[in-house]
Amino acid sequence: MIPVNPDRFLQDLHSLRAIGASGVGKGVVRPAYSAADIEARDWLAQRMIDAGLTPQFDPMGSLFGLVEGPSLLMGSHSDTQPEGGWLDGALGVIAALEVARAAKESGGPPVSVVSFQDEEGRFGVTTGSAAWSGVLPAEKIGALTDPKGITLPEARAAMGDRLGGWVDPKRFTGFLEMHIEQGPLLDQTGGKIGVVEAIVGIRDRVIRFEGQQNHAGTTPMALRRDAFQALGRFNTLINERFRNVVTPATVWTIGHVSLHPNAHSVVPGKVAFSMQWRDGEAERLRRMEEIIRESAEEVAQAMGMTLAFGPMLGVEPVAMDRAMRSALAEAAEAEVPEQWRQMPSGALHDASNMARLMPAAMLFVPSIGGISHDFAEDTAEADLVSGLNVLARAVARMPASTG
Ligand code: HGY
Ligand code: MN
Ligand code: MN
């Protein structure tokens, strides 16, 4: 086992939490390319230097802490949702830093560290790791916008001359990511560790209906072309039609709605909304896409709307590497006997993209109450340390890192 230092690990985790702290519980506001995000990356780069790693930002702003020669890559992301928790992403980055640092101090296997940029998708879906892995083609990056219409290159300019060249993925023997579960399974069953079997696939796109903006007092109901009513009908239709296609594990979300002009006394003429759906089967994702397209077309036709679809973003469902999973399972059994399980991930992670480049695996620790993407997100510190210890045991056993 690599001799990791739990106190140093927890201290670093709390130092990172202080950058962009929301003031509500342990909440953090550190969206990609914000001042707090860049401050956190500068702080992390210094911690990497202190640990004997060489920091390098790639063209997206993902930060690597590199050792010389072939190494295992560990990490996650340090950007957050608009209202984020202190652990989503940060945990995997700081655990990686501690394992890399302890491995270096003790002459253990070589470990490099990464904090990917925009995992939380201000501009897309796992944007930084998707760009590095080629899932997001270079020519599409410039056109990506956030919900306020700011383009990715505009936001990225805030990183200034920190940005450097791409890191060659061939230098890494595998990718290992620790994360909070962000769901209720471990918490409800008393589990301490989850070894991830596979990560769901996701599709995400913006849909726009445009009708006719008009006076809310004088426009008879029968003559309205109300964009909000179109969204309402679309939502009801897909909920009905998905019933024949989905499983209890399938999820879909309209999470961002922009209504125009968004005023009490105006029949809204335009709506743009996000439509996201996730499932472990690519074929089911495709059938849901068909239902979404047909339903939107039907509503537009019936209600006199013009309809437009934004670019389809997505990541395929992906299985984790078998040998790395075995090393994690053995380490979990040694650390928390019979208090761990194999499980799928319903949340998306950078590991999905990494699996295209190298063997990849993931480890979960419980989320209290199953809450995440909220200031209330939390995990008992004893559980965070158990996860760190499982990593420290597993890395010592990983075939990829010892070869
Ligand atoms: O949305 C996700 O699953 C991830 O947390 N970005
Ligand atoms: Mn995350
Ligand atoms: Mn997240």
GROMACS .gro file of C-alpha atoms and ligand atoms in nm, residues 77 81 88 118-121 125-126 179 182 200 202 276 278 345-349 372-373, ligand 1:
model
   28
   77HIS     CA    1  -1.216   1.794  -1.230
   81GLN     CA    2  -2.194   2.333  -1.122
   88ASP     CA    3  -1.786   1.662  -0.692
  118ASP     CA    4  -1.542   2.204  -1.769
  119GLU     CA    5  -1.640   1.851  -1.670
  120GLU     CA    6  -1.966   2.003  -1.545
  121GLY     CA    7  -2.057   2.110  -1.895
  125VAL     CA    8  -2.061   1.751  -2.184
  126THR     CA    9  -1.731   1.680  -1.999
  179HIS     CA   10  -1.558   1.032  -0.701
  182GLN     CA   11  -2.389   1.139  -0.613
  200VAL     CA   12  -2.410   0.549  -1.858
  202ILE     CA   13  -2.573   1.070  -2.233
  276GLN     CA   14  -3.085   1.572  -2.169
  278ARG     CA   15  -2.912   0.913  -2.006
  345SER     CA   16  -2.255   0.513  -1.256
  346GLY     CA   17  -2.560   0.720  -1.350
  347ALA     CA   18  -2.350   1.037  -1.337
  348LEU     CA   19  -2.111   1.113  -1.616
  349HIS     CA   20  -1.738   1.135  -1.558
  372SER     CA   21  -2.514   1.627  -0.524
  373HIS     CA   22  -2.516   1.924  -0.766
  404HGY     O1   23  -2.375   1.568  -1.514
  404HGY     C1   24  -2.296   1.481  -1.473
  404HGY     O2   25  -2.324   1.363  -1.463
  404HGY     C2   26  -2.161   1.525  -1.428
  404HGY     O3   27  -2.167   1.549  -1.292
  404HGY     N1   28  -2.113   1.636  -1.498
   0.00000   0.00000   0.00000
